[in-house]
Tab-separated table of C-alpha atoms in Angstrom:
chain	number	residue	atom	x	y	z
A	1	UNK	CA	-58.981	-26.883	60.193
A	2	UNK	CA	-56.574	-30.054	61.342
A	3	UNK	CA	-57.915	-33.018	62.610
A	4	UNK	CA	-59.415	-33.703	65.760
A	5	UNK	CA	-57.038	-33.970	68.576
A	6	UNK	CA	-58.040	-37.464	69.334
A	7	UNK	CA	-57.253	-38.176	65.202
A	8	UNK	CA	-53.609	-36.052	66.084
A	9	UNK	CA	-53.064	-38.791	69.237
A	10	UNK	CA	-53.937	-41.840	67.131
A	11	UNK	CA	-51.793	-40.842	64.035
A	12	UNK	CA	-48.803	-39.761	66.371
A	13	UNK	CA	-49.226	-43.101	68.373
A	14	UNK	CA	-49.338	-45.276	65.145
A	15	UNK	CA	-46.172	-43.711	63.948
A	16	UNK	CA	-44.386	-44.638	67.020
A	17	UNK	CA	-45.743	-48.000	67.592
A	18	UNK	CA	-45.575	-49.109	63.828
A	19	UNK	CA	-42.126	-47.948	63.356
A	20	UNK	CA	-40.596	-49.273	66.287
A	21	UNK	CA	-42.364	-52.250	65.922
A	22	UNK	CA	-41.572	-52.724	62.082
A	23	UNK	CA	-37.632	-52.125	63.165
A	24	UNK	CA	-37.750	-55.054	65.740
A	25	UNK	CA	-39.480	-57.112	63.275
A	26	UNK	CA	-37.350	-56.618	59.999
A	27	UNK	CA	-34.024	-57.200	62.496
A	28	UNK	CA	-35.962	-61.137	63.826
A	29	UNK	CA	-36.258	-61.740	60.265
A	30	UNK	CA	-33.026	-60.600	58.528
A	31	UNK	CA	-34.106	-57.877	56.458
A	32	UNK	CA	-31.205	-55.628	58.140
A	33	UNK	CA	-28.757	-55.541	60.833
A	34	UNK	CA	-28.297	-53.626	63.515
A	35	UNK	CA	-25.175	-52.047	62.344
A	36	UNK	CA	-27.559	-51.140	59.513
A	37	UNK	CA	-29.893	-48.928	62.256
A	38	UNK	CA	-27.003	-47.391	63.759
A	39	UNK	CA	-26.690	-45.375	60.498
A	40	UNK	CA	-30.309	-44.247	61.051
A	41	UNK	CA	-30.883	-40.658	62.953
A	42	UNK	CA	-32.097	-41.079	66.475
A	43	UNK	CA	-31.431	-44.848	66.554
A	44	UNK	CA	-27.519	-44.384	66.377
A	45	UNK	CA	-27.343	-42.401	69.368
A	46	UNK	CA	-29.826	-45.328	71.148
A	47	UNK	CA	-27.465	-47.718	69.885
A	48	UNK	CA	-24.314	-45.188	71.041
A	49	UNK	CA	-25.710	-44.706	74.641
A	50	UNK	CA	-26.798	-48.733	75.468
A	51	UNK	CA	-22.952	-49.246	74.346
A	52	UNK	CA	-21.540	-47.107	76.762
A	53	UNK	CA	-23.576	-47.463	79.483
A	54	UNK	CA	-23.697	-51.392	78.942
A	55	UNK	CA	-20.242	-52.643	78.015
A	56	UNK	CA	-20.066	-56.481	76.632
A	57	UNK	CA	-24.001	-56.810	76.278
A	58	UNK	CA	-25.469	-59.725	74.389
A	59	UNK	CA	-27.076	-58.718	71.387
A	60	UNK	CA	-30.675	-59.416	71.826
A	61	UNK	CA	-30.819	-57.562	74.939
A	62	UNK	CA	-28.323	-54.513	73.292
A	63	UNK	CA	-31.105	-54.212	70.577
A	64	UNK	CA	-33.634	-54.646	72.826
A	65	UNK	CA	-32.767	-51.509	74.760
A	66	UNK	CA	-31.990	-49.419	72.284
A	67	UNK	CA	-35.304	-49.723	70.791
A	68	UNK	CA	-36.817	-49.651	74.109
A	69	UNK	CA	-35.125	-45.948	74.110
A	70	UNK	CA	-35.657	-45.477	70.388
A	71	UNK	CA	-39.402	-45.389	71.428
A	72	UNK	CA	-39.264	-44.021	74.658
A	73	UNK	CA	-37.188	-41.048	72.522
A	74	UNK	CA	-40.700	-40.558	70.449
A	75	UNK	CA	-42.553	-40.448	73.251
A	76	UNK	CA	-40.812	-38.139	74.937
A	77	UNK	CA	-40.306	-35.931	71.759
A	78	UNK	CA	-43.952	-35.435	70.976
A	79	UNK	CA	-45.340	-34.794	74.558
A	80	UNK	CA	-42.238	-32.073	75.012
A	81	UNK	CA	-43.158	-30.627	71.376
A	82	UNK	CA	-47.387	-31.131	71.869
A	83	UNK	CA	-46.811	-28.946	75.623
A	84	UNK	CA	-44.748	-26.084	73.697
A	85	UNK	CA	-47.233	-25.554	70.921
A	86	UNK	CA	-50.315	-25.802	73.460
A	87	UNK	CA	-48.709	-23.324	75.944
A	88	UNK	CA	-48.713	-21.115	72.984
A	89	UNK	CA	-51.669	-21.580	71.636
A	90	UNK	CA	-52.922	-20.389	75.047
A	91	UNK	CA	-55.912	-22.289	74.955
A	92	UNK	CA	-59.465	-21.651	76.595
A	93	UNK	CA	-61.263	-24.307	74.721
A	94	UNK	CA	-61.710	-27.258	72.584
A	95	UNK	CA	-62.424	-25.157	69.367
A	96	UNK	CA	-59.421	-22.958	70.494
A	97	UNK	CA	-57.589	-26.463	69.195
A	98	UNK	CA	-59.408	-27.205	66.789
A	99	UNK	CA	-59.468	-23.827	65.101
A	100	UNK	CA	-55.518	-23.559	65.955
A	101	UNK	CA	-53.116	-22.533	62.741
A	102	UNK	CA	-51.228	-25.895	63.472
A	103	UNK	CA	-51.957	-28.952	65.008
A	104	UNK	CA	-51.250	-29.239	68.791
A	105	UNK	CA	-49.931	-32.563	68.919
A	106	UNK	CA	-46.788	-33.294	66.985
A	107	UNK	CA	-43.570	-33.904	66.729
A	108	UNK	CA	-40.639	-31.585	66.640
A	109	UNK	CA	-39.525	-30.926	63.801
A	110	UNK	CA	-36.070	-32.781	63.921
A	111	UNK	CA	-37.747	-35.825	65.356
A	112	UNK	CA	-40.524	-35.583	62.543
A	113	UNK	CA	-37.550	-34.884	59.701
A	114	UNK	CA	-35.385	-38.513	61.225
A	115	UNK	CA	-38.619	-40.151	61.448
A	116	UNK	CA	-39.179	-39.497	57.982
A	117	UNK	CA	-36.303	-40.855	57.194
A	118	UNK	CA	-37.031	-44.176	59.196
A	119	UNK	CA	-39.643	-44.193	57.092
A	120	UNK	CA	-37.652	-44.550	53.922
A	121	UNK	CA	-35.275	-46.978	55.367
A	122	UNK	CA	-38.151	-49.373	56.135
A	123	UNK	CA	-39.910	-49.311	53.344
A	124	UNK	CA	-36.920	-49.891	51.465
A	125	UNK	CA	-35.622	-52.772	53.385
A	126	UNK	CA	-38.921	-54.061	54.529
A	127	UNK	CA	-41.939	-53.284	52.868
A	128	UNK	CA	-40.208	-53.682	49.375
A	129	UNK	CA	-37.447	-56.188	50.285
A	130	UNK	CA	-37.102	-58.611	47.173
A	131	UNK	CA	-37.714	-61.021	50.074
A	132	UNK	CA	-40.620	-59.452	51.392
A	133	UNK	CA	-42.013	-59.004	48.029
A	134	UNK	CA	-41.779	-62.728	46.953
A	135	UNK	CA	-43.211	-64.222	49.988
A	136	UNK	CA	-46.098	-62.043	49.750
A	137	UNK	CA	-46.836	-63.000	46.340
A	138	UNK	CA	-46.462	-66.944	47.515
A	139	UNK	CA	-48.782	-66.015	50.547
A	140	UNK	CA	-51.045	-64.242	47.692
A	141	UNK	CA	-51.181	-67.185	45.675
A	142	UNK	CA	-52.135	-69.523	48.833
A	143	UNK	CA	-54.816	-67.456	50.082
A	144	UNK	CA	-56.594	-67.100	46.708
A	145	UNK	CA	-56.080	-71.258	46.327
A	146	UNK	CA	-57.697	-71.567	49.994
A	147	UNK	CA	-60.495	-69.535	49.276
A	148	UNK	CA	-61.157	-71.276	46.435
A	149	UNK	CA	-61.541	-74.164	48.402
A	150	UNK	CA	-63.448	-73.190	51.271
A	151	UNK	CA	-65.909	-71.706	48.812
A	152	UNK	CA	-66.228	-74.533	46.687
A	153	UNK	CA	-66.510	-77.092	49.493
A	154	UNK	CA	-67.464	-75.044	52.954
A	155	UNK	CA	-67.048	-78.387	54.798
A	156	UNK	CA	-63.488	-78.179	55.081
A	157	UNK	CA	-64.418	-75.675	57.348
A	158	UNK	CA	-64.818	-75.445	61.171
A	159	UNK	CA	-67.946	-77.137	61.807
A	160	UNK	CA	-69.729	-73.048	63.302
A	161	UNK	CA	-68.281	-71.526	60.194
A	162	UNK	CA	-69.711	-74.075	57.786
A	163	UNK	CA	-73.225	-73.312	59.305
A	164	UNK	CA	-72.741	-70.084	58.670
A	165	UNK	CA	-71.582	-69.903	55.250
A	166	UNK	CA	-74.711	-72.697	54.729
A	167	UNK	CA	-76.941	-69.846	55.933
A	168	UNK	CA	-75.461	-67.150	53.973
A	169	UNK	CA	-78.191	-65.337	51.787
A	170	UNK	CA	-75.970	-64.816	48.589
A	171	UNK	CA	-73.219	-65.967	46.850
A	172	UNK	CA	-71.513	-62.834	48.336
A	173	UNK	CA	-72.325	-62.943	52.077
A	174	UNK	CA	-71.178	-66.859	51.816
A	175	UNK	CA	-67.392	-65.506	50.388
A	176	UNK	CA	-67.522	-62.587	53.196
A	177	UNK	CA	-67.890	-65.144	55.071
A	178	UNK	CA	-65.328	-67.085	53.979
A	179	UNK	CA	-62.615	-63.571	53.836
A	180	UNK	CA	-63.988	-63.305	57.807
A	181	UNK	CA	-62.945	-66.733	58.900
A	182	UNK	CA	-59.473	-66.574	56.831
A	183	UNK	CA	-58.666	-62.864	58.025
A	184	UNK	CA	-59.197	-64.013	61.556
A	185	UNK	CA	-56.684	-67.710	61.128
A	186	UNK	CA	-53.765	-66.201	62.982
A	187	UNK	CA	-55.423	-63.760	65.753
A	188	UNK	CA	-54.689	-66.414	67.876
């Protein structure tokens, strides 16, 4: 049997938000253009209709909206696809989904094929950029030193997070500790 239909909604929903997320992101920091999107499938025609609908717009706002429809495109894709293969399916009940021969909520196929190839684009240019790649071995290497430290003197800690790691019952609660209070530095 497939997933749960609530697991099918998550997945779908991470897709969408990660990707179109991950695009506006790699354009802020350089990693590609948006002339290099415009060769992707889906986004080019985004990138087509904000162009001729909005003549001589600046280019925040012209990338702006055609991710905004990018998205909205997804959206729209895997509700219209998920209604098809329900009204199918026909179904009476709950295990009529879950028993189903495919999963109710998806893309369509085309979407799912360009999305795939999103995919490859961004982990290309973003998740493997030689850029990408070095910083996170810098960030690696600056984490591990600042762990170091806060485990070998806890008092360069916040004064509540010292207490706790003074508390801690082993040597590893006090670095799960430690993990805990840097994981949690930038969720402001």
């Amino acid at each position: 049997t497939f997933a749960s239909a609530e697991a099918q909604v998550a997945a779908i929903s991470d897709d969408i938000a990660y990707n179109s997320h991950d695009l506006h992101d790699g354009l802020r920091a350089k990693l590609f253009t948006d002339d290099d999107l415009k060769s992707l499938p889906l986004i080019a025609k985004c990138y087509h209709e904000v162009d001729t609908i909005y003549q001589n717009l600046d280019q925040y706002r012209r990338r702006h909206e055609a991710l905004r429809r990018f998205f909205g495109i997804l959206v729209e894709d895997v509700i219209f696809s998920s209604k098809k293969i329900i009204s199918e399916l026909s179904p009476n009940s709950i295990e009529d989904i879950r028993n189903a021969s495919k999963p109710a909520i998806q893309f369509s196929r085309e979407t799912f094929q360009a999305l795939k190839e999103i995919k490859l684009f961004l982990f290309n240019n973003m998740y493997r950029s030689p850029k990408v790649v070095e910083m996170r071995k810098t960030v690696s290497l600056k984490l591990q030193k600042l762990f170091k430290r806060y485990i070998d003197d806890p008092s360069y800690l916040p004064s509540d997070w010292k207490q706790k790691t003074d508390l801690a019952s082993s040597k590893t609660a006090r670095a799960r500790l430690v993990a805990d209070y840097i994981s949690g530095m930038t969720d402001r």
